[in-house]
PDB file of C-alpha atoms in Angstrom:
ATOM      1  CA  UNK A   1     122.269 129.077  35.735  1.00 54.00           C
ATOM      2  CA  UNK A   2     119.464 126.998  37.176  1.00 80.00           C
ATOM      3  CA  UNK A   3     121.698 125.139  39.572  1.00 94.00           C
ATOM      4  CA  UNK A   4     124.644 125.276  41.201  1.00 97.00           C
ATOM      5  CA  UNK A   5     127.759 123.982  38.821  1.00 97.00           C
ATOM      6  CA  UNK A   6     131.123 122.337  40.729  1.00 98.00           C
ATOM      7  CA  UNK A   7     133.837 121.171  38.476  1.00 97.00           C
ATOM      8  CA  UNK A   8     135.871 119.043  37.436  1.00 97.00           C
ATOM      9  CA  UNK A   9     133.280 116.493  38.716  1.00 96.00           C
ATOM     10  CA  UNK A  10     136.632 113.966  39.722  1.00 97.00           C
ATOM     11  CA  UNK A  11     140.069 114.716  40.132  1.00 98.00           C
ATOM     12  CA  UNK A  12     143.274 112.797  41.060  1.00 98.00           C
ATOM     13  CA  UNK A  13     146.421 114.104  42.445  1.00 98.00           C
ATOM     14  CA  UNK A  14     149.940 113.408  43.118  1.00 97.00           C
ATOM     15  CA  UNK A  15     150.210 114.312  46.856  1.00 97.00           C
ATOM     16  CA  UNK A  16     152.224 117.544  47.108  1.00 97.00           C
ATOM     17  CA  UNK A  17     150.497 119.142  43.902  1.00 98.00           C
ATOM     18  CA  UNK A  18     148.447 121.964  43.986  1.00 98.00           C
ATOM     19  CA  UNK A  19     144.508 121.931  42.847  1.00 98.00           C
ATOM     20  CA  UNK A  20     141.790 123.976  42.112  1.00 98.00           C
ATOM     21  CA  UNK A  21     137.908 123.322  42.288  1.00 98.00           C
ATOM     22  CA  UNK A  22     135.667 125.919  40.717  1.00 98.00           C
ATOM     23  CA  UNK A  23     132.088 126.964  41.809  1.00 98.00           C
ATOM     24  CA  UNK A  24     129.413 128.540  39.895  1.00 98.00           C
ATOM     25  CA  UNK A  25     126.815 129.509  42.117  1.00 97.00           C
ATOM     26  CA  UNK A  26     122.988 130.411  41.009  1.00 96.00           C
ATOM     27  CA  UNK A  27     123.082 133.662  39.429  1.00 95.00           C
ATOM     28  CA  UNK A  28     122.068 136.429  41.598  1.00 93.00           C
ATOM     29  CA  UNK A  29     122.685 134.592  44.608  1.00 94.00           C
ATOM     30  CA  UNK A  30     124.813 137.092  47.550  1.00 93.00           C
ATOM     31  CA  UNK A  31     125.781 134.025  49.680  1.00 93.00           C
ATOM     32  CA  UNK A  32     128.602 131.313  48.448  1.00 95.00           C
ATOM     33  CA  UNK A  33     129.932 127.929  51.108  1.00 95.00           C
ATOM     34  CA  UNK A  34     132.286 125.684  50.447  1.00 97.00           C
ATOM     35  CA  UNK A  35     132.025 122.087  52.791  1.00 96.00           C
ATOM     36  CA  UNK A  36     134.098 118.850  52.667  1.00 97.00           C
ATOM     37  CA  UNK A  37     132.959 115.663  53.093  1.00 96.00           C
ATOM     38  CA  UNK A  38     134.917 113.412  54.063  1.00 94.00           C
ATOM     39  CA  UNK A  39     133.760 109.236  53.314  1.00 92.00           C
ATOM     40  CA  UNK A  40     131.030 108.275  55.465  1.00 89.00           C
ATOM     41  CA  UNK A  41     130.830 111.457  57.513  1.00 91.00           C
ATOM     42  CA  UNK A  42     128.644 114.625  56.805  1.00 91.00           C
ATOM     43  CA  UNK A  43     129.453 117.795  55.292  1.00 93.00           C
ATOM     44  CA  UNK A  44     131.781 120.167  57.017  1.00 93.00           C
ATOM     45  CA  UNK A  45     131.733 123.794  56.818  1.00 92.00           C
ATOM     46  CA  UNK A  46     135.006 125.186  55.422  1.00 96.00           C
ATOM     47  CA  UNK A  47     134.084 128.780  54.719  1.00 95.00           C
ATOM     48  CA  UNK A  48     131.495 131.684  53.441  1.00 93.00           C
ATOM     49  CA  UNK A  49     131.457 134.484  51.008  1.00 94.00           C
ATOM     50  CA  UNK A  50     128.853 137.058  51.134  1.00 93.00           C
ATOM     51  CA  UNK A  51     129.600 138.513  47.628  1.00 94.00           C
ATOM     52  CA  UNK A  52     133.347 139.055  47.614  1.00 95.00           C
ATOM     53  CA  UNK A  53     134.259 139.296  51.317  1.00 94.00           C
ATOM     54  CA  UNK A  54     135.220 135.821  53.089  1.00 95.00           C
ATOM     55  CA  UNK A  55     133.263 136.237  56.430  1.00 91.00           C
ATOM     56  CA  UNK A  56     133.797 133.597  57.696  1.00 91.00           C
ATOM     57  CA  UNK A  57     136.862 130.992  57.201  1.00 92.00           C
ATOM     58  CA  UNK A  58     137.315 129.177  60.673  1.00 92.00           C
ATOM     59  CA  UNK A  59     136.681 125.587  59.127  1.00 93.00           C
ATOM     60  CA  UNK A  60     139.267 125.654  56.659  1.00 96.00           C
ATOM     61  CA  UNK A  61     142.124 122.915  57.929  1.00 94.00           C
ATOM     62  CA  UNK A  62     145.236 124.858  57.377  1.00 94.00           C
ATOM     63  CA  UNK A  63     146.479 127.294  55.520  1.00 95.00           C
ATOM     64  CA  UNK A  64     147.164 125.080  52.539  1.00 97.00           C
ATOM     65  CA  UNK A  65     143.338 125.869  51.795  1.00 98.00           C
ATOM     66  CA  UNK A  66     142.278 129.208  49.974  1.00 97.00           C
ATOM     67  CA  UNK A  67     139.308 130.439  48.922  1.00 98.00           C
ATOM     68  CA  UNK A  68     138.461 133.385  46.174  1.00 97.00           C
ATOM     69  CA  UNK A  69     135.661 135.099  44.906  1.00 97.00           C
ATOM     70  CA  UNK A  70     137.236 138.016  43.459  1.00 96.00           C
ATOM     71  CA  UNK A  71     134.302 139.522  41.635  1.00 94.00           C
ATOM     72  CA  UNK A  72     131.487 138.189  44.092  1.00 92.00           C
ATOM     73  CA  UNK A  73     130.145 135.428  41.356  1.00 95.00           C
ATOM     74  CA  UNK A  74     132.386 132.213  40.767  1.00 98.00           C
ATOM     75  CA  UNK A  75     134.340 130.975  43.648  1.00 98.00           C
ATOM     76  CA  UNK A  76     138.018 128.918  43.581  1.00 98.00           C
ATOM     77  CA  UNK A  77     139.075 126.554  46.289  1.00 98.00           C
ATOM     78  CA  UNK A  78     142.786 126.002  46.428  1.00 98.00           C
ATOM     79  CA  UNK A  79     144.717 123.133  48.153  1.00 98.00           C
ATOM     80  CA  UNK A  80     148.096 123.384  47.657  1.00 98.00           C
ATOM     81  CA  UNK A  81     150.983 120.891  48.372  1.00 98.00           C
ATOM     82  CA  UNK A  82     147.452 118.364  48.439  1.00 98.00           C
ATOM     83  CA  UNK A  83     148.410 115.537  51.059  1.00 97.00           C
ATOM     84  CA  UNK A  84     145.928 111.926  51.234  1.00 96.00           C
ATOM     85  CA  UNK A  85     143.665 113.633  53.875  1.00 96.00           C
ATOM     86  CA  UNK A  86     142.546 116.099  51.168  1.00 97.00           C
ATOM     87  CA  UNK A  87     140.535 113.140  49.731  1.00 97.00           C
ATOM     88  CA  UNK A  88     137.316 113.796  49.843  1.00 97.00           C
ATOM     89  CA  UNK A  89     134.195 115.564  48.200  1.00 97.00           C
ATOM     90  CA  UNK A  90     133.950 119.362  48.275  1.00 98.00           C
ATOM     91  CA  UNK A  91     130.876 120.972  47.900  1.00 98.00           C
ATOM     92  CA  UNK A  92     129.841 124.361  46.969  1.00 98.00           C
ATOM     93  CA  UNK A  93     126.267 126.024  47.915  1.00 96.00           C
ATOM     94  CA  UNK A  94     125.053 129.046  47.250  1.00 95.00           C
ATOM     95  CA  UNK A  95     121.668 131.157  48.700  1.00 92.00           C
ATOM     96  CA  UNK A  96     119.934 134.129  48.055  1.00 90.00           C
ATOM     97  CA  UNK A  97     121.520 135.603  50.912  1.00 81.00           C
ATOM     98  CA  UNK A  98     123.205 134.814  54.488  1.00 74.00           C
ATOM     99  CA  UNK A  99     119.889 134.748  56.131  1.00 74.00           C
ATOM    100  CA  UNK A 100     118.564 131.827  57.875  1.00 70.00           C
ATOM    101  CA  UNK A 101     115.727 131.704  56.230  1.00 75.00           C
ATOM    102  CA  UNK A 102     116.742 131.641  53.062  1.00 81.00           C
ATOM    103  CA  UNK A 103     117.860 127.966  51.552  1.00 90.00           C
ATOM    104  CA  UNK A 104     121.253 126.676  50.420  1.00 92.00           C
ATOM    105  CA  UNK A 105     121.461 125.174  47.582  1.00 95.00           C
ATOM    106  CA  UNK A 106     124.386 122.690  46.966  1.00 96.00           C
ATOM    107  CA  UNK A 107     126.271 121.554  43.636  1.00 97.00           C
ATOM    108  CA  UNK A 108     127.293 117.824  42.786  1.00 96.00           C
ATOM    109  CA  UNK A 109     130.466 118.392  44.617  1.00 97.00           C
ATOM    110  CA  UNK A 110     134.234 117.651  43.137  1.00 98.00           C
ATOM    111  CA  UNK A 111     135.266 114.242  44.420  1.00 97.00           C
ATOM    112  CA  UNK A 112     139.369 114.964  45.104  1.00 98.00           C
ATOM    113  CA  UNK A 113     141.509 111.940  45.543  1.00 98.00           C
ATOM    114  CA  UNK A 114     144.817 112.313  46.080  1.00 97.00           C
ATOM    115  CA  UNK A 115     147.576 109.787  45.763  1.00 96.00           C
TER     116      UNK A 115
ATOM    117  CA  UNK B   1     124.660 126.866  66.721  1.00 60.00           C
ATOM    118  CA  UNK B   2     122.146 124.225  68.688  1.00 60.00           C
ATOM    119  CA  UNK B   3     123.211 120.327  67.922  1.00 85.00           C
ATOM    120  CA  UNK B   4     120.797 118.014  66.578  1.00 92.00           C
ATOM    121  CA  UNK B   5     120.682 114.307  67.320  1.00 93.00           C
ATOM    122  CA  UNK B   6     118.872 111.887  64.945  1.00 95.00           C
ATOM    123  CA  UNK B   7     119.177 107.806  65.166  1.00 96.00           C
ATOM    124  CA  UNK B   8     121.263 106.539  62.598  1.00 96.00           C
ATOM    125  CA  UNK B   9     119.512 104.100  60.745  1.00 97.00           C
ATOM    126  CA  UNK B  10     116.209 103.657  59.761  1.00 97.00           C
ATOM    127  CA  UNK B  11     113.773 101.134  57.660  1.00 97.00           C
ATOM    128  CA  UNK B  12     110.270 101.808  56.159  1.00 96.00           C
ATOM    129  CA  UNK B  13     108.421  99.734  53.636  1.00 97.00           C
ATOM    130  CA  UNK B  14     107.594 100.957  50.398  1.00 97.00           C
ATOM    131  CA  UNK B  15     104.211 102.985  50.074  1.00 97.00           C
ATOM    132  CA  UNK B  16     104.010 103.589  53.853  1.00 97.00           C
ATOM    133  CA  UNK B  17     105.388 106.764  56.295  1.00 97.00           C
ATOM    134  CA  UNK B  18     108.483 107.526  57.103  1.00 98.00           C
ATOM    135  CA  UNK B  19     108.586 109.344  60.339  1.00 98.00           C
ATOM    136  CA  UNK B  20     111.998 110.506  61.026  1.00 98.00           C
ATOM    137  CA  UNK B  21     113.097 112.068  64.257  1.00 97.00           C
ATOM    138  CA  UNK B  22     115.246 114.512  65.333  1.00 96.00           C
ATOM    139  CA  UNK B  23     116.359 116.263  69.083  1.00 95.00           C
ATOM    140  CA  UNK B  24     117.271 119.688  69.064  1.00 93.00           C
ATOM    141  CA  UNK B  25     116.794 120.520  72.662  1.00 92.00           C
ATOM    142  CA  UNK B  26     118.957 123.831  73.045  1.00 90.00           C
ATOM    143  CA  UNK B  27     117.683 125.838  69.825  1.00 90.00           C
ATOM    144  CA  UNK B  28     117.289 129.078  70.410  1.00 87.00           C
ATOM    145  CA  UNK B  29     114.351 131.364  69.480  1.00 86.00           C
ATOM    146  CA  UNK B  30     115.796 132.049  65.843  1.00 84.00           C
ATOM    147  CA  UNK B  31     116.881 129.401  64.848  1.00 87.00           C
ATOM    148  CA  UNK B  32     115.393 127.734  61.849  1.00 90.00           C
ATOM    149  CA  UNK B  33     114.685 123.111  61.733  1.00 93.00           C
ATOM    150  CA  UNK B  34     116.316 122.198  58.326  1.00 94.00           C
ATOM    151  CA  UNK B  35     116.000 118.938  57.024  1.00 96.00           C
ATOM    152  CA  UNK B  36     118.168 117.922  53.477  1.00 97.00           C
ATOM    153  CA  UNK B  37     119.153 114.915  52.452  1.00 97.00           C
ATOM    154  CA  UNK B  38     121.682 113.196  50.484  1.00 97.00           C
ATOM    155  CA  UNK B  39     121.998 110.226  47.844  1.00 94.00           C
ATOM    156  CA  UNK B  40     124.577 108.290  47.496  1.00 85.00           C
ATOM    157  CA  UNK B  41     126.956 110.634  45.252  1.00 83.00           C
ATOM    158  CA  UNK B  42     124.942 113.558  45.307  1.00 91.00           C
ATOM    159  CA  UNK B  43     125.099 117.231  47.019  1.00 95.00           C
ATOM    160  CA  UNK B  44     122.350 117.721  49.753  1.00 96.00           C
ATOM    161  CA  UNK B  45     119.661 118.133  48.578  1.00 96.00           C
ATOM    162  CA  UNK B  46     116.730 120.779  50.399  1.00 96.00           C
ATOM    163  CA  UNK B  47     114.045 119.240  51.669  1.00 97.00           C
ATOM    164  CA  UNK B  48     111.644 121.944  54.223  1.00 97.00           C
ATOM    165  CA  UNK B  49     112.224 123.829  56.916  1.00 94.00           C
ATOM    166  CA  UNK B  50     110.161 125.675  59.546  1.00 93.00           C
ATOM    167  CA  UNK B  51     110.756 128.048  62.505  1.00 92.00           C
ATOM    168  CA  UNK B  52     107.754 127.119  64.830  1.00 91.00           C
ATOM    169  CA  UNK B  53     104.973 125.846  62.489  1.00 90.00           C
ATOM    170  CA  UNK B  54     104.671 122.905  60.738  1.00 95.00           C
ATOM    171  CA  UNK B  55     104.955 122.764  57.620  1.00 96.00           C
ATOM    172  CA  UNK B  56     104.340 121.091  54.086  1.00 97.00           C
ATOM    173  CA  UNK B  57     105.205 121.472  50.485  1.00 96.00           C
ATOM    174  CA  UNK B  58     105.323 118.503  47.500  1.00 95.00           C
ATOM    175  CA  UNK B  59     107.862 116.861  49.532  1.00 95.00           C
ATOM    176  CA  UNK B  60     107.267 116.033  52.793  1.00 97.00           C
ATOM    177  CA  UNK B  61     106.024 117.475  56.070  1.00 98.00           C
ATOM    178  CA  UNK B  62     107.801 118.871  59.263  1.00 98.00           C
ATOM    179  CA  UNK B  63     105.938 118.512  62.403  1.00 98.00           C
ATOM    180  CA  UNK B  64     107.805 121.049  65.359  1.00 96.00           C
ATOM    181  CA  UNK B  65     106.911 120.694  68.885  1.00 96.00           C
ATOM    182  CA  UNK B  66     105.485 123.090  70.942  1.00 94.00           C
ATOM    183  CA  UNK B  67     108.417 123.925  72.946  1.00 94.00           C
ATOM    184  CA  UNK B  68     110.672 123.465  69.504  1.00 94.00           C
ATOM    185  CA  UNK B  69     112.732 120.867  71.528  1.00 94.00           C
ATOM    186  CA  UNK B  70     112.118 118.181  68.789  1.00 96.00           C
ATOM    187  CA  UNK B  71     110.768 117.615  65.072  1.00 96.00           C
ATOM    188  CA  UNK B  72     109.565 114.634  62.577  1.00 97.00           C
ATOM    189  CA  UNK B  73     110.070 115.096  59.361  1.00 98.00           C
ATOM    190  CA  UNK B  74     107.305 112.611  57.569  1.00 98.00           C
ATOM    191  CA  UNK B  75     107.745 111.526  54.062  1.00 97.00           C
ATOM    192  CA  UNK B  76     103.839 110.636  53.489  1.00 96.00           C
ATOM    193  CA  UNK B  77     104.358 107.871  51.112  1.00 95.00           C
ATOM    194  CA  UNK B  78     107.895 106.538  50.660  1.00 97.00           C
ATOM    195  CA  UNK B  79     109.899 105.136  47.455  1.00 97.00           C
ATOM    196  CA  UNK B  80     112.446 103.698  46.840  1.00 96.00           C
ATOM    197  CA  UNK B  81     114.313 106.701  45.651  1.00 95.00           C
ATOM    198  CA  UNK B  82     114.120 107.967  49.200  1.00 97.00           C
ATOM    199  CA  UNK B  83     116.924 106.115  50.244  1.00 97.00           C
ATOM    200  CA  UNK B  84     119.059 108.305  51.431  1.00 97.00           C
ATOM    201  CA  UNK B  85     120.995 109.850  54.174  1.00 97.00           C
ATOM    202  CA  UNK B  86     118.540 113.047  55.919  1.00 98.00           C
ATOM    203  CA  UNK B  87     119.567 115.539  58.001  1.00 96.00           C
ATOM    204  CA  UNK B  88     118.440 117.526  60.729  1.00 95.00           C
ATOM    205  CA  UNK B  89     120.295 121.407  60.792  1.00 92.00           C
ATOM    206  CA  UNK B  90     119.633 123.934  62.690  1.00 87.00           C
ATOM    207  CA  UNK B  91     120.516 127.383  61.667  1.00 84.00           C
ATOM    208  CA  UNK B  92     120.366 130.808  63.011  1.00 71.00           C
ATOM    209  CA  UNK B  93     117.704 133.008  60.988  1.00 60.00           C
ATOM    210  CA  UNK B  94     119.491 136.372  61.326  1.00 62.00           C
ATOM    211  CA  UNK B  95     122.668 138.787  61.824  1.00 60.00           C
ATOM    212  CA  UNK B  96     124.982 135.330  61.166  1.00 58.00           C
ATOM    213  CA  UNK B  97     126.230 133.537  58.235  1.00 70.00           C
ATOM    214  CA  UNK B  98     123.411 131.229  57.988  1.00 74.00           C
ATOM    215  CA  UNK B  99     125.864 128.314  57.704  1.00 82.00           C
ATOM    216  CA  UNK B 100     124.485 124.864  58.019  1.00 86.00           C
ATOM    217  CA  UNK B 101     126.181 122.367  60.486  1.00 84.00           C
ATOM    218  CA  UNK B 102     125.486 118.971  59.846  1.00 88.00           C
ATOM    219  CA  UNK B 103     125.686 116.056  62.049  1.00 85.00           C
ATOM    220  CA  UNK B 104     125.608 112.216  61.165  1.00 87.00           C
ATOM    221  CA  UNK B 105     121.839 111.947  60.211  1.00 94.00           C
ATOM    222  CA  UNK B 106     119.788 109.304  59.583  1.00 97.00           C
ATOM    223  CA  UNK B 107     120.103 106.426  56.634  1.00 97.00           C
ATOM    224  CA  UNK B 108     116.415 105.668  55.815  1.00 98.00           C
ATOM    225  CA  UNK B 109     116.109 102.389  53.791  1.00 97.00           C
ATOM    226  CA  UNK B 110     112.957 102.052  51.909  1.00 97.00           C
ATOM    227  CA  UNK B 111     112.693  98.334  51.549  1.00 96.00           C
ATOM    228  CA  UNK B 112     109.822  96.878  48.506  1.00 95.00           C
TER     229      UNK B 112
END
C-alpha cells in the first residue's frame, strides 16, 4: 500500500482483557517498529522486526506484550490481561530496511484505552 | 544512541522562519540528524535528515555544524499547519536496528 495502515484506529478495553493491534507496513519494506506513546510524552521504542525475526525487543514493558510477524509482512501486537497503563497510542513504522539511512515511516497509530 | 536536547516550546509568526534548535553533542561519526514531527493525533511524520551536510528538500532545511555537535532545522516560511510537536533523533547509519529514540521535542506555535 502507499502508507503504512494501523488498525482498529480506537479501541476500549475492560482491564484484564486481551487485545490485538494490527500493522500493515509499506509493501516491500524489510524493517517493521512498533512504539507507544504515552499522553504528552514522545514515542517509545517497543520492538523491531527485520522481516520475520524480532531483533530487537528490549522496550517492550513486560511480558504481557507480544509481537508477531510470522510471514515477514503484517505485524500483531498483543497485550494481554490489558491493565490502565496500557492506555496509550501505539504506532507502527516500517522502512526499506534497518539502515540508518533509510527513513521510517509511521502509521496513524491505534489509540488503546483501557478501563 | 547520542541524546538530543531541543527547548520545549517555541513561537513564530505566520509567513516568517522558524529556526528550531537542537544539541546533540555526543553523536558519533555514523550517526544520522533526524528531524519528524507530529500533529496533534497523527503518527510522526518525516521531515529531512542529513549526516554532515546540510540539506534541503520541499520541506524544510537542516543546517549541521561543523563539528556535528548541533543542528537547525529551518522551516523557510511557516503556516499555520506547522503547528506541531518536531523532533530531533539521532540514529546510527549502520550494522544496528536503525531505531529512532525520541526525546520531548519542541512545540512550535505558528501564531497569524
Amino acid at each position: 500500500g502507499a502508507g503504512v495502515s494501523q488498525s482498529p484506529r480506537y479501541k476500549v478495553a475492560k482491564r484484564g482483557q486481551d487485545v490485538a493491534l494490527r500493522c500493515d507496513p509499506i509493501s516491500g519494506h524489510v524493517s517493521l517498529f512498533w512504539y507507544q506513546q504515552a499522553l504528552g510524552q514522545g514515542p517509545e521504542f517497543l520492538t523491531y522486526f527485520q522481516n520475520e525475526a524480532q531483533l530487537d525487543k528490549s522496550g517492550l514493558p513486560s511480558d504481557r506484550f507480544f509481537a508477531e510477524r510470522p510471514e515477514g509482512s503484517v505485524s500483531t501486537l498483543k497485550i494481554q490481561r490489558t491493565q490502565q497503563e496500557d492506555s496509550a497510542v501505539y504506532l507502527c513504522a516500517s522502512s526499506l530496511t534497518g539502515a540508518g539511512a533509510n527513513v521510517l515511516t509511521f502509521g496513524a497509530g491505534s489509540r488503546l484505552t483501557v478501563l | 544512541d547520542a541524546k538530543t536536547t531541543q527547548p520545549p516550546s517555541m513561537d513564530c509568526a505566520e509567513g516568517r522562519a522558524a529556526n528550531l534548535p537542537c544539541n546533540h553533542s555526543t553523536i558519533s561519526g555514523n550517526e544520522y540528524v533526524y528531524w519528524y514531527r507530529q500533529i496533534h493525533s497523527q503518527g510522526p511524520q518525516y521531515i529531512i535528515h542529513g549526516l554532515k551536510n546540510n540539506e534541503t528538500n520541499e520541506m524544510a532545511s537542516l543546517i549541521i555544524t561543523e563539528d556535528r555537535k548541533s543542528s537547525t532545522l529551518i522551516l523557510p516560511h511557516a503556516t499555520l499547519r506547522d503547528t506541531a510537536v518536531y523532533y530531533c533523533i539521532v540514529r546510527v547509519g549502520s550494522g544496528n536496528t536503525g531505531k529512532l529514540i525520541f526525546g520531548q521535542g519542541t512545540t512550535l506555535q505558528v501564531k497569524p
